[in-house]
C-alpha cells in the first residue's frame, strides 16, 4: 500500500505563477525529504525537514512540515522553466517500521512550466 | 569531485540473461541502497547495505542479488528469475544509519529485449 500520498499527480503552470505540492502521511514522520528529478536522471536532494512546524527555503522553493509531522508542502514562488521536473517526497522508513533506514517515496508530482 | 556513479547508463538484456549494474561512490558513505523506479509507481527499495559485507533485502528483492565487498561499491545483479526487469534503477548512499540524507546516482535504464 502507498504510505505517502502526493498531490497533485501532475501540474501545469504558467511561468511566473506560484504553486504548491503536498505530501501526506498517515503516520508521524521522523524525517521528510524533498527531491527533484529530471526525466531519465537521478534524484537531486532539495531539503530535509525533521521538526514539527519546520520551514526551509532554498532560492524560490520553500518546504514546510506541519506541527503534527504528518504533512509537508513544497511551495515554488514565481515558477520558471528550470523548475520543471518530477518532485518526490520521501520519508524515513522508521516512520513505517520498514527496512532499516531506507526511504519510502511518494509517487511524485510532475511539473510543467509553460512560457 | 565526490559523488555517485552508475554504469552503464543504458543496458539491454535478452531474456534469460543475468546482468550486473555498477554503483560506485567516493563520498566515504557507509550505507548504500538500490531502488527501482517504474512509471506511476515511484521508487521501491530492492536492497540496502549499512556496512561492508552486510546487506538486507528490501521490499522487492526477488530476482535480484547484491554484494558489498568494498565500502565504495555496491553492484546489483538482475537475474533471469526477475520476471519484469525493465525499469530505471537508482543507487543511493548516505553517511550511515539513521536519519541522514541519501544522495543518488544518475541511474541505469535496463531494457529487456
mmCIF file with all atom_site columns, C-alpha atoms in Angstrom:
data_model
loop_
_atom_site.group_PDB
_atom_site.id
_atom_site.type_symbol
_atom_site.label_atom_id
_atom_site.label_alt_id
_atom_site.label_comp_id
_atom_site.label_asym_id
_atom_site.label_entity_id
_atom_site.label_seq_id
_atom_site.pdbx_PDB_ins_code
_atom_site.Cartn_x
_atom_site.Cartn_y
_atom_site.Cartn_z
_atom_site.occupancy
_atom_site.B_iso_or_equiv
_atom_site.pdbx_formal_charge
_atom_site.auth_seq_id
_atom_site.auth_comp_id
_atom_site.auth_asym_id
_atom_site.auth_atom_id
_atom_site.pdbx_PDB_model_num
ATOM 1   C CA . UNK A 1 1   ? 0.000  0.000   0.000   1.00 0.00 ? 1   UNK A CA 1
ATOM 2   C CA . UNK A 1 2   ? 1.162  3.517   -0.715  1.00 0.00 ? 2   UNK A CA 1
ATOM 3   C CA . UNK A 1 3   ? 2.092  5.155   2.574   1.00 0.00 ? 3   UNK A CA 1
ATOM 4   C CA . UNK A 1 4   ? 2.967  8.608   1.272   1.00 0.00 ? 4   UNK A CA 1
ATOM 5   C CA . UNK A 1 5   ? 0.397  10.376  -0.845  1.00 0.00 ? 5   UNK A CA 1
ATOM 6   C CA . UNK A 1 6   ? 1.447  13.213  -3.115  1.00 0.00 ? 6   UNK A CA 1
ATOM 7   C CA . UNK A 1 7   ? -0.900 15.683  -4.721  1.00 0.00 ? 7   UNK A CA 1
ATOM 8   C CA . UNK A 1 8   ? -1.433 16.700  -7.340  1.00 0.00 ? 8   UNK A CA 1
ATOM 9   C CA . UNK A 1 9   ? -0.077 13.952  -9.604  1.00 0.00 ? 9   UNK A CA 1
ATOM 10  C CA . UNK A 1 10  ? 0.719  16.490  -12.279 1.00 0.00 ? 10  UNK A CA 1
ATOM 11  C CA . UNK A 1 11  ? 0.700  20.223  -12.587 1.00 0.00 ? 11  UNK A CA 1
ATOM 12  C CA . UNK A 1 12  ? 0.943  22.657  -15.484 1.00 0.00 ? 12  UNK A CA 1
ATOM 13  C CA . UNK A 1 13  ? 1.575  26.266  -14.535 1.00 0.00 ? 13  UNK A CA 1
ATOM 14  C CA . UNK A 1 14  ? 2.380  29.392  -16.436 1.00 0.00 ? 14  UNK A CA 1
ATOM 15  C CA . UNK A 1 15  ? 5.808  30.880  -15.917 1.00 0.00 ? 15  UNK A CA 1
ATOM 16  C CA . UNK A 1 16  ? 5.793  33.338  -13.058 1.00 0.00 ? 16  UNK A CA 1
ATOM 17  C CA . UNK A 1 17  ? 2.936  31.668  -11.167 1.00 0.00 ? 17  UNK A CA 1
ATOM 18  C CA . UNK A 1 18  ? 3.202  30.180  -7.704  1.00 0.00 ? 18  UNK A CA 1
ATOM 19  C CA . UNK A 1 19  ? 2.413  26.544  -6.957  1.00 0.00 ? 19  UNK A CA 1
ATOM 20  C CA . UNK A 1 20  ? 2.196  24.089  -4.087  1.00 0.00 ? 20  UNK A CA 1
ATOM 21  C CA . UNK A 1 21  ? 2.776  20.342  -3.927  1.00 0.00 ? 21  UNK A CA 1
ATOM 22  C CA . UNK A 1 22  ? 1.596  18.321  -0.944  1.00 0.00 ? 22  UNK A CA 1
ATOM 23  C CA . UNK A 1 23  ? 2.854  15.140  0.676   1.00 0.00 ? 23  UNK A CA 1
ATOM 24  C CA . UNK A 1 24  ? 0.662  13.420  3.265   1.00 0.00 ? 24  UNK A CA 1
ATOM 25  C CA . UNK A 1 25  ? 1.342  10.508  5.580   1.00 0.00 ? 25  UNK A CA 1
ATOM 26  C CA . UNK A 1 26  ? -0.965 8.549   7.822   1.00 0.00 ? 26  UNK A CA 1
ATOM 27  C CA . UNK A 1 27  ? 1.851  8.188   10.335  1.00 0.00 ? 27  UNK A CA 1
ATOM 28  C CA . UNK A 1 28  ? 4.199  10.545  12.141  1.00 0.00 ? 28  UNK A CA 1
ATOM 29  C CA . UNK A 1 29  ? 7.227  11.358  10.037  1.00 0.00 ? 29  UNK A CA 1
ATOM 30  C CA . UNK A 1 30  ? 10.680 11.280  11.580  1.00 0.00 ? 30  UNK A CA 1
ATOM 31  C CA . UNK A 1 31  ? 12.370 12.746  8.547   1.00 0.00 ? 31  UNK A CA 1
ATOM 32  C CA . UNK A 1 32  ? 10.791 14.114  5.379   1.00 0.00 ? 32  UNK A CA 1
ATOM 33  C CA . UNK A 1 33  ? 12.875 14.667  2.253   1.00 0.00 ? 33  UNK A CA 1
ATOM 34  C CA . UNK A 1 34  ? 12.120 16.501  -0.954  1.00 0.00 ? 34  UNK A CA 1
ATOM 35  C CA . UNK A 1 35  ? 13.865 15.586  -4.183  1.00 0.00 ? 35  UNK A CA 1
ATOM 36  C CA . UNK A 1 36  ? 13.649 16.801  -7.749  1.00 0.00 ? 36  UNK A CA 1
ATOM 37  C CA . UNK A 1 37  ? 14.160 14.573  -10.785 1.00 0.00 ? 37  UNK A CA 1
ATOM 38  C CA . UNK A 1 38  ? 14.542 15.389  -14.435 1.00 0.00 ? 38  UNK A CA 1
ATOM 39  C CA . UNK A 1 39  ? 13.230 12.667  -16.715 1.00 0.00 ? 39  UNK A CA 1
ATOM 40  C CA . UNK A 1 40  ? 15.768 9.859   -17.111 1.00 0.00 ? 40  UNK A CA 1
ATOM 41  C CA . UNK A 1 41  ? 18.099 11.253  -14.478 1.00 0.00 ? 41  UNK A CA 1
ATOM 42  C CA . UNK A 1 42  ? 18.879 10.727  -10.822 1.00 0.00 ? 42  UNK A CA 1
ATOM 43  C CA . UNK A 1 43  ? 17.250 12.468  -7.875  1.00 0.00 ? 43  UNK A CA 1
ATOM 44  C CA . UNK A 1 44  ? 18.571 15.815  -6.705  1.00 0.00 ? 44  UNK A CA 1
ATOM 45  C CA . UNK A 1 45  ? 18.220 16.490  -2.992  1.00 0.00 ? 45  UNK A CA 1
ATOM 46  C CA . UNK A 1 46  ? 16.338 19.699  -2.198  1.00 0.00 ? 46  UNK A CA 1
ATOM 47  C CA . UNK A 1 47  ? 15.557 19.806  1.517   1.00 0.00 ? 47  UNK A CA 1
ATOM 48  C CA . UNK A 1 48  ? 15.035 17.715  4.612   1.00 0.00 ? 48  UNK A CA 1
ATOM 49  C CA . UNK A 1 49  ? 12.608 18.502  7.428   1.00 0.00 ? 49  UNK A CA 1
ATOM 50  C CA . UNK A 1 50  ? 12.533 16.888  10.838  1.00 0.00 ? 50  UNK A CA 1
ATOM 51  C CA . UNK A 1 51  ? 10.855 19.106  13.381  1.00 0.00 ? 51  UNK A CA 1
ATOM 52  C CA . UNK A 1 52  ? 7.158  19.877  13.571  1.00 0.00 ? 52  UNK A CA 1
ATOM 53  C CA . UNK A 1 53  ? 6.491  23.338  12.162  1.00 0.00 ? 53  UNK A CA 1
ATOM 54  C CA . UNK A 1 54  ? 9.869  23.467  10.486  1.00 0.00 ? 54  UNK A CA 1
ATOM 55  C CA . UNK A 1 55  ? 10.258 25.511  7.334   1.00 0.00 ? 55  UNK A CA 1
ATOM 56  C CA . UNK A 1 56  ? 13.224 25.682  4.989   1.00 0.00 ? 56  UNK A CA 1
ATOM 57  C CA . UNK A 1 57  ? 13.870 27.693  1.867   1.00 0.00 ? 57  UNK A CA 1
ATOM 58  C CA . UNK A 1 58  ? 16.291 27.479  -0.999  1.00 0.00 ? 58  UNK A CA 1
ATOM 59  C CA . UNK A 1 59  ? 16.113 30.122  -3.677  1.00 0.00 ? 59  UNK A CA 1
ATOM 60  C CA . UNK A 1 60  ? 12.435 30.198  -4.668  1.00 0.00 ? 60  UNK A CA 1
ATOM 61  C CA . UNK A 1 61  ? 11.478 26.869  -3.133  1.00 0.00 ? 61  UNK A CA 1
ATOM 62  C CA . UNK A 1 62  ? 10.066 26.603  0.395   1.00 0.00 ? 62  UNK A CA 1
ATOM 63  C CA . UNK A 1 63  ? 9.211  23.388  2.207   1.00 0.00 ? 63  UNK A CA 1
ATOM 64  C CA . UNK A 1 64  ? 7.214  23.086  5.410   1.00 0.00 ? 64  UNK A CA 1
ATOM 65  C CA . UNK A 1 65  ? 6.414  20.253  7.795   1.00 0.00 ? 65  UNK A CA 1
ATOM 66  C CA . UNK A 1 66  ? 3.211  20.614  9.794   1.00 0.00 ? 66  UNK A CA 1
ATOM 67  C CA . UNK A 1 67  ? 3.081  20.582  13.579  1.00 0.00 ? 67  UNK A CA 1
ATOM 68  C CA . UNK A 1 68  ? 1.776  17.026  13.691  1.00 0.00 ? 68  UNK A CA 1
ATOM 69  C CA . UNK A 1 69  ? 4.591  15.905  11.367  1.00 0.00 ? 69  UNK A CA 1
ATOM 70  C CA . UNK A 1 70  ? 2.187  14.163  9.011   1.00 0.00 ? 70  UNK A CA 1
ATOM 71  C CA . UNK A 1 71  ? 2.047  16.549  6.105   1.00 0.00 ? 71  UNK A CA 1
ATOM 72  C CA . UNK A 1 72  ? 4.580  18.521  4.147   1.00 0.00 ? 72  UNK A CA 1
ATOM 73  C CA . UNK A 1 73  ? 4.186  21.076  1.416   1.00 0.00 ? 73  UNK A CA 1
ATOM 74  C CA . UNK A 1 74  ? 6.584  22.327  -1.214  1.00 0.00 ? 74  UNK A CA 1
ATOM 75  C CA . UNK A 1 75  ? 5.922  25.813  -2.499  1.00 0.00 ? 75  UNK A CA 1
ATOM 76  C CA . UNK A 1 76  ? 7.536  27.373  -5.542  1.00 0.00 ? 76  UNK A CA 1
ATOM 77  C CA . UNK A 1 77  ? 7.331  31.110  -5.964  1.00 0.00 ? 77  UNK A CA 1
ATOM 78  C CA . UNK A 1 78  ? 7.407  32.745  -9.401  1.00 0.00 ? 78  UNK A CA 1
ATOM 79  C CA . UNK A 1 79  ? 7.948  29.487  -11.273 1.00 0.00 ? 79  UNK A CA 1
ATOM 80  C CA . UNK A 1 80  ? 10.487 29.266  -14.087 1.00 0.00 ? 80  UNK A CA 1
ATOM 81  C CA . UNK A 1 81  ? 11.048 26.673  -16.823 1.00 0.00 ? 81  UNK A CA 1
ATOM 82  C CA . UNK A 1 82  ? 14.042 25.422  -14.821 1.00 0.00 ? 82  UNK A CA 1
ATOM 83  C CA . UNK A 1 83  ? 11.628 24.285  -12.104 1.00 0.00 ? 83  UNK A CA 1
ATOM 84  C CA . UNK A 1 84  ? 10.068 21.711  -14.422 1.00 0.00 ? 84  UNK A CA 1
ATOM 85  C CA . UNK A 1 85  ? 10.536 18.080  -13.449 1.00 0.00 ? 85  UNK A CA 1
ATOM 86  C CA . UNK A 1 86  ? 9.235  15.479  -11.058 1.00 0.00 ? 86  UNK A CA 1
ATOM 87  C CA . UNK A 1 87  ? 9.122  16.309  -7.367  1.00 0.00 ? 87  UNK A CA 1
ATOM 88  C CA . UNK A 1 88  ? 9.228  13.415  -4.944  1.00 0.00 ? 88  UNK A CA 1
ATOM 89  C CA . UNK A 1 89  ? 8.786  13.327  -1.215  1.00 0.00 ? 89  UNK A CA 1
ATOM 90  C CA . UNK A 1 90  ? 10.494 10.598  0.755   1.00 0.00 ? 90  UNK A CA 1
ATOM 91  C CA . UNK A 1 91  ? 10.127 9.629   4.380   1.00 0.00 ? 91  UNK A CA 1
ATOM 92  C CA . UNK A 1 92  ? 12.474 7.811   6.655   1.00 0.00 ? 92  UNK A CA 1
ATOM 93  C CA . UNK A 1 93  ? 11.299 4.220   6.913   1.00 0.00 ? 93  UNK A CA 1
ATOM 94  C CA . UNK A 1 94  ? 11.460 4.369   10.671  1.00 0.00 ? 94  UNK A CA 1
ATOM 95  C CA . UNK A 1 95  ? 8.103  6.073   10.309  1.00 0.00 ? 95  UNK A CA 1
ATOM 96  C CA . UNK A 1 96  ? 6.704  2.955   8.699   1.00 0.00 ? 96  UNK A CA 1
ATOM 97  C CA . UNK A 1 97  ? 8.603  0.205   10.577  1.00 0.00 ? 97  UNK A CA 1
ATOM 98  C CA . UNK A 1 98  ? 10.166 -0.815  7.317   1.00 0.00 ? 98  UNK A CA 1
ATOM 99  C CA . UNK A 1 99  ? 13.571 -1.734  6.017   1.00 0.00 ? 99  UNK A CA 1
ATOM 100 C CA . UNK A 1 100 ? 16.349 -0.208  8.063   1.00 0.00 ? 100 UNK A CA 1
ATOM 101 C CA . UNK A 1 101 ? 16.730 3.461   7.240   1.00 0.00 ? 101 UNK A CA 1
ATOM 102 C CA . UNK A 1 102 ? 15.856 3.374   3.577   1.00 0.00 ? 102 UNK A CA 1
ATOM 103 C CA . UNK A 1 103 ? 13.314 5.838   2.284   1.00 0.00 ? 103 UNK A CA 1
ATOM 104 C CA . UNK A 1 104 ? 9.687  5.338   1.363   1.00 0.00 ? 104 UNK A CA 1
ATOM 105 C CA . UNK A 1 105 ? 8.672  7.570   -1.519  1.00 0.00 ? 105 UNK A CA 1
ATOM 106 C CA . UNK A 1 106 ? 5.508  9.125   -2.811  1.00 0.00 ? 106 UNK A CA 1
ATOM 107 C CA . UNK A 1 107 ? 4.676  8.561   -6.472  1.00 0.00 ? 107 UNK A CA 1
ATOM 108 C CA . UNK A 1 108 ? 5.849  12.016  -7.448  1.00 0.00 ? 108 UNK A CA 1
ATOM 109 C CA . UNK A 1 109 ? 4.341  15.179  -8.886  1.00 0.00 ? 109 UNK A CA 1
ATOM 110 C CA . UNK A 1 110 ? 5.166  16.062  -12.462 1.00 0.00 ? 110 UNK A CA 1
ATOM 111 C CA . UNK A 1 111 ? 5.542  19.801  -13.003 1.00 0.00 ? 111 UNK A CA 1
ATOM 112 C CA . UNK A 1 112 ? 5.493  21.544  -16.354 1.00 0.00 ? 112 UNK A CA 1
ATOM 113 C CA . UNK A 1 113 ? 6.083  25.278  -16.599 1.00 0.00 ? 113 UNK A CA 1
ATOM 114 C CA . UNK A 1 114 ? 4.806  26.928  -19.760 1.00 0.00 ? 114 UNK A CA 1
ATOM 115 C CA . UNK A 1 115 ? 6.022  30.233  -21.205 1.00 0.00 ? 115 UNK A CA 1
ATOM 116 C CA . UNK B 2 1   ? 34.577 15.778  -7.059  1.00 0.00 ? 1   UNK B CA 1
ATOM 117 C CA . UNK B 2 2   ? 32.687 13.499  -4.688  1.00 0.00 ? 2   UNK B CA 1
ATOM 118 C CA . UNK B 2 3   ? 29.663 11.680  -5.933  1.00 0.00 ? 3   UNK B CA 1
ATOM 119 C CA . UNK B 2 4   ? 27.947 8.518   -7.007  1.00 0.00 ? 4   UNK B CA 1
ATOM 120 C CA . UNK B 2 5   ? 28.476 6.962   -10.415 1.00 0.00 ? 5   UNK B CA 1
ATOM 121 C CA . UNK B 2 6   ? 26.369 4.310   -12.074 1.00 0.00 ? 6   UNK B CA 1
ATOM 122 C CA . UNK B 2 7   ? 27.195 2.392   -15.192 1.00 0.00 ? 7   UNK B CA 1
ATOM 123 C CA . UNK B 2 8   ? 26.136 1.765   -17.802 1.00 0.00 ? 8   UNK B CA 1
ATOM 124 C CA . UNK B 2 9   ? 23.530 4.463   -18.368 1.00 0.00 ? 9   UNK B CA 1
ATOM 125 C CA . UNK B 2 10  ? 21.590 2.206   -20.743 1.00 0.00 ? 10  UNK B CA 1
ATOM 126 C CA . UNK B 2 11  ? 21.585 -1.577  -20.697 1.00 0.00 ? 11  UNK B CA 1
ATOM 127 C CA . UNK B 2 12  ? 19.832 -4.064  -22.916 1.00 0.00 ? 12  UNK B CA 1
ATOM 128 C CA . UNK B 2 13  ? 19.351 -7.639  -21.905 1.00 0.00 ? 13  UNK B CA 1
ATOM 129 C CA . UNK B 2 14  ? 17.953 -10.693 -23.585 1.00 0.00 ? 14  UNK B CA 1
ATOM 130 C CA . UNK B 2 15  ? 15.526 -12.801 -21.665 1.00 0.00 ? 15  UNK B CA 1
ATOM 131 C CA . UNK B 2 16  ? 17.281 -15.439 -19.585 1.00 0.00 ? 16  UNK B CA 1
ATOM 132 C CA . UNK B 2 17  ? 20.464 -13.432 -19.111 1.00 0.00 ? 17  UNK B CA 1
ATOM 133 C CA . UNK B 2 18  ? 21.866 -12.105 -15.876 1.00 0.00 ? 18  UNK B CA 1
ATOM 134 C CA . UNK B 2 19  ? 23.201 -8.548  -15.912 1.00 0.00 ? 19  UNK B CA 1
ATOM 135 C CA . UNK B 2 20  ? 25.129 -6.536  -13.350 1.00 0.00 ? 20  UNK B CA 1
ATOM 136 C CA . UNK B 2 21  ? 24.650 -2.837  -12.704 1.00 0.00 ? 21  UNK B CA 1
ATOM 137 C CA . UNK B 2 22  ? 27.546 -0.941  -11.221 1.00 0.00 ? 22  UNK B CA 1
ATOM 138 C CA . UNK B 2 23  ? 27.336 1.627   -8.405  1.00 0.00 ? 23  UNK B CA 1
ATOM 139 C CA . UNK B 2 24  ? 30.410 3.372   -7.021  1.00 0.00 ? 24  UNK B CA 1
ATOM 140 C CA . UNK B 2 25  ? 30.657 6.209   -4.510  1.00 0.00 ? 25  UNK B CA 1
ATOM 141 C CA . UNK B 2 26  ? 33.619 8.243   -3.270  1.00 0.00 ? 26  UNK B CA 1
ATOM 142 C CA . UNK B 2 27  ? 31.730 10.056  -0.519  1.00 0.00 ? 27  UNK B CA 1
ATOM 143 C CA . UNK B 2 28  ? 33.046 7.726   2.176   1.00 0.00 ? 28  UNK B CA 1
ATOM 144 C CA . UNK B 2 29  ? 29.466 6.746   2.986   1.00 0.00 ? 29  UNK B CA 1
ATOM 145 C CA . UNK B 2 30  ? 28.766 3.596   4.957   1.00 0.00 ? 30  UNK B CA 1
ATOM 146 C CA . UNK B 2 31  ? 25.216 2.972   3.739   1.00 0.00 ? 31  UNK B CA 1
ATOM 147 C CA . UNK B 2 32  ? 24.187 2.218   0.165   1.00 0.00 ? 32  UNK B CA 1
ATOM 148 C CA . UNK B 2 33  ? 20.827 1.460   -1.440  1.00 0.00 ? 33  UNK B CA 1
ATOM 149 C CA . UNK B 2 34  ? 19.282 0.194   -4.646  1.00 0.00 ? 34  UNK B CA 1
ATOM 150 C CA . UNK B 2 35  ? 15.877 1.397   -5.797  1.00 0.00 ? 35  UNK B CA 1
ATOM 151 C CA . UNK B 2 36  ? 13.772 0.551   -8.781  1.00 0.00 ? 36  UNK B CA 1
ATOM 152 C CA . UNK B 2 37  ? 11.598 3.182   -10.460 1.00 0.00 ? 37  UNK B CA 1
ATOM 153 C CA . UNK B 2 38  ? 8.646  2.348   -12.679 1.00 0.00 ? 38  UNK B CA 1
ATOM 154 C CA . UNK B 2 39  ? 6.258  4.827   -14.280 1.00 0.00 ? 39  UNK B CA 1
ATOM 155 C CA . UNK B 2 40  ? 3.473  5.741   -11.903 1.00 0.00 ? 40  UNK B CA 1
ATOM 156 C CA . UNK B 2 41  ? 4.871  3.692   -9.030  1.00 0.00 ? 41  UNK B CA 1
ATOM 157 C CA . UNK B 2 42  ? 7.548  5.860   -7.508  1.00 0.00 ? 42  UNK B CA 1
ATOM 158 C CA . UNK B 2 43  ? 10.713 4.312   -6.104  1.00 0.00 ? 43  UNK B CA 1
ATOM 159 C CA . UNK B 2 44  ? 10.793 0.906   -4.463  1.00 0.00 ? 44  UNK B CA 1
ATOM 160 C CA . UNK B 2 45  ? 13.639 -0.468  -2.371  1.00 0.00 ? 45  UNK B CA 1
ATOM 161 C CA . UNK B 2 46  ? 15.431 -3.562  -3.675  1.00 0.00 ? 46  UNK B CA 1
ATOM 162 C CA . UNK B 2 47  ? 18.383 -3.993  -1.319  1.00 0.00 ? 47  UNK B CA 1
ATOM 163 C CA . UNK B 2 48  ? 20.337 -1.909  1.126   1.00 0.00 ? 48  UNK B CA 1
ATOM 164 C CA . UNK B 2 49  ? 23.652 -2.207  2.914   1.00 0.00 ? 49  UNK B CA 1
ATOM 165 C CA . UNK B 2 50  ? 24.568 -0.417  6.105   1.00 0.00 ? 50  UNK B CA 1
ATOM 166 C CA . UNK B 2 51  ? 28.160 -1.613  6.236   1.00 0.00 ? 51  UNK B CA 1
ATOM 167 C CA . UNK B 2 52  ? 30.684 -3.611  4.255   1.00 0.00 ? 52  UNK B CA 1
ATOM 168 C CA . UNK B 2 53  ? 29.943 -7.339  3.982   1.00 0.00 ? 53  UNK B CA 1
ATOM 169 C CA . UNK B 2 54  ? 26.384 -6.855  5.166   1.00 0.00 ? 54  UNK B CA 1
ATOM 170 C CA . UNK B 2 55  ? 23.198 -6.229  3.206   1.00 0.00 ? 55  UNK B CA 1
ATOM 171 C CA . UNK B 2 56  ? 19.461 -6.620  3.698   1.00 0.00 ? 56  UNK B CA 1
ATOM 172 C CA . UNK B 2 57  ? 16.527 -7.300  1.415   1.00 0.00 ? 57  UNK B CA 1
ATOM 173 C CA . UNK B 2 58  ? 14.147 -4.513  0.662   1.00 0.00 ? 58  UNK B CA 1
ATOM 174 C CA . UNK B 2 59  ? 10.543 -4.677  -0.459  1.00 0.00 ? 59  UNK B CA 1
ATOM 175 C CA . UNK B 2 60  ? 11.145 -6.211  -3.904  1.00 0.00 ? 60  UNK B CA 1
ATOM 176 C CA . UNK B 2 61  ? 14.358 -8.269  -3.610  1.00 0.00 ? 61  UNK B CA 1
ATOM 177 C CA . UNK B 2 62  ? 13.121 -11.336 -5.511  1.00 0.00 ? 62  UNK B CA 1
ATOM 178 C CA . UNK B 2 63  ? 15.129 -11.885 -8.681  1.00 0.00 ? 63  UNK B CA 1
ATOM 179 C CA . UNK B 2 64  ? 17.971 -9.579  -7.587  1.00 0.00 ? 64  UNK B CA 1
ATOM 180 C CA . UNK B 2 65  ? 21.264 -10.105 -5.786  1.00 0.00 ? 65  UNK B CA 1
ATOM 181 C CA . UNK B 2 66  ? 23.930 -7.759  -4.419  1.00 0.00 ? 66  UNK B CA 1
ATOM 182 C CA . UNK B 2 67  ? 27.365 -7.803  -2.847  1.00 0.00 ? 67  UNK B CA 1
ATOM 183 C CA . UNK B 2 68  ? 29.222 -5.316  -0.671  1.00 0.00 ? 68  UNK B CA 1
ATOM 184 C CA . UNK B 2 69  ? 32.870 -6.307  -0.630  1.00 0.00 ? 69  UNK B CA 1
ATOM 185 C CA . UNK B 2 70  ? 34.167 -2.747  -0.627  1.00 0.00 ? 70  UNK B CA 1
ATOM 186 C CA . UNK B 2 71  ? 32.833 0.367   1.027   1.00 0.00 ? 71  UNK B CA 1
ATOM 187 C CA . UNK B 2 72  ? 32.813 2.215   -2.293  1.00 0.00 ? 72  UNK B CA 1
ATOM 188 C CA . UNK B 2 73  ? 30.983 -0.374  -4.367  1.00 0.00 ? 73  UNK B CA 1
ATOM 189 C CA . UNK B 2 74  ? 27.508 -1.938  -4.287  1.00 0.00 ? 74  UNK B CA 1
ATOM 190 C CA . UNK B 2 75  ? 26.792 -3.808  -7.535  1.00 0.00 ? 75  UNK B CA 1
ATOM 191 C CA . UNK B 2 76  ? 23.320 -5.108  -8.325  1.00 0.00 ? 76  UNK B CA 1
ATOM 192 C CA . UNK B 2 77  ? 22.747 -8.257  -10.378 1.00 0.00 ? 77  UNK B CA 1
ATOM 193 C CA . UNK B 2 78  ? 19.435 -8.669  -12.119 1.00 0.00 ? 78  UNK B CA 1
ATOM 194 C CA . UNK B 2 79  ? 18.942 -12.382 -12.566 1.00 0.00 ? 79  UNK B CA 1
ATOM 195 C CA . UNK B 2 80  ? 16.830 -14.303 -15.031 1.00 0.00 ? 80  UNK B CA 1
ATOM 196 C CA . UNK B 2 81  ? 14.447 -15.003 -12.142 1.00 0.00 ? 81  UNK B CA 1
ATOM 197 C CA . UNK B 2 82  ? 13.302 -11.379 -12.191 1.00 0.00 ? 82  UNK B CA 1
ATOM 198 C CA . UNK B 2 83  ? 10.102 -11.558 -14.218 1.00 0.00 ? 83  UNK B CA 1
ATOM 199 C CA . UNK B 2 84  ? 9.787  -7.946  -15.225 1.00 0.00 ? 84  UNK B CA 1
ATOM 200 C CA . UNK B 2 85  ? 13.222 -6.311  -15.049 1.00 0.00 ? 85  UNK B CA 1
ATOM 201 C CA . UNK B 2 86  ? 12.656 -3.451  -17.486 1.00 0.00 ? 86  UNK B CA 1
ATOM 202 C CA . UNK B 2 87  ? 12.895 -0.343  -15.299 1.00 0.00 ? 87  UNK B CA 1
ATOM 203 C CA . UNK B 2 88  ? 15.048 2.580   -14.203 1.00 0.00 ? 88  UNK B CA 1
ATOM 204 C CA . UNK B 2 89  ? 17.476 1.599   -11.441 1.00 0.00 ? 89  UNK B CA 1
ATOM 205 C CA . UNK B 2 90  ? 18.804 4.112   -8.957  1.00 0.00 ? 90  UNK B CA 1
ATOM 206 C CA . UNK B 2 91  ? 21.638 3.716   -6.494  1.00 0.00 ? 91  UNK B CA 1
ATOM 207 C CA . UNK B 2 92  ? 21.961 5.926   -3.428  1.00 0.00 ? 92  UNK B CA 1
ATOM 208 C CA . UNK B 2 93  ? 24.245 6.338   -0.441  1.00 0.00 ? 93  UNK B CA 1
ATOM 209 C CA . UNK B 2 94  ? 24.172 8.036   2.953   1.00 0.00 ? 94  UNK B CA 1
ATOM 210 C CA . UNK B 2 95  ? 26.675 8.696   5.717   1.00 0.00 ? 95  UNK B CA 1
ATOM 211 C CA . UNK B 2 96  ? 25.297 5.937   7.852   1.00 0.00 ? 96  UNK B CA 1
ATOM 212 C CA . UNK B 2 97  ? 22.326 4.565   9.663   1.00 0.00 ? 97  UNK B CA 1
ATOM 213 C CA . UNK B 2 98  ? 19.730 6.971   10.957  1.00 0.00 ? 98  UNK B CA 1
ATOM 214 C CA . UNK B 2 99  ? 18.058 9.990   9.501   1.00 0.00 ? 99  UNK B CA 1
ATOM 215 C CA . UNK B 2 100 ? 20.730 11.007  7.024   1.00 0.00 ? 100 UNK B CA 1
ATOM 216 C CA . UNK B 2 101 ? 20.223 12.413  3.585   1.00 0.00 ? 101 UNK B CA 1
ATOM 217 C CA . UNK B 2 102 ? 20.522 9.942   0.745   1.00 0.00 ? 102 UNK B CA 1
ATOM 218 C CA . UNK B 2 103 ? 22.336 11.073  -2.384  1.00 0.00 ? 103 UNK B CA 1
ATOM 219 C CA . UNK B 2 104 ? 21.510 9.454   -5.685  1.00 0.00 ? 104 UNK B CA 1
ATOM 220 C CA . UNK B 2 105 ? 23.437 8.397   -8.746  1.00 0.00 ? 105 UNK B CA 1
ATOM 221 C CA . UNK B 2 106 ? 22.333 9.204   -12.310 1.00 0.00 ? 106 UNK B CA 1
ATOM 222 C CA . UNK B 2 107 ? 20.577 5.867   -12.802 1.00 0.00 ? 107 UNK B CA 1
ATOM 223 C CA . UNK B 2 108 ? 20.704 2.946   -15.231 1.00 0.00 ? 108 UNK B CA 1
ATOM 224 C CA . UNK B 2 109 ? 17.869 2.201   -17.598 1.00 0.00 ? 109 UNK B CA 1
ATOM 225 C CA . UNK B 2 110 ? 17.537 -1.533  -18.180 1.00 0.00 ? 110 UNK B CA 1
ATOM 226 C CA . UNK B 2 111 ? 15.509 -2.849  -21.085 1.00 0.00 ? 111 UNK B CA 1
ATOM 227 C CA . UNK B 2 112 ? 14.770 -6.499  -21.694 1.00 0.00 ? 112 UNK B CA 1
ATOM 228 C CA . UNK B 2 113 ? 14.507 -7.388  -25.363 1.00 0.00 ? 113 UNK B CA 1
#
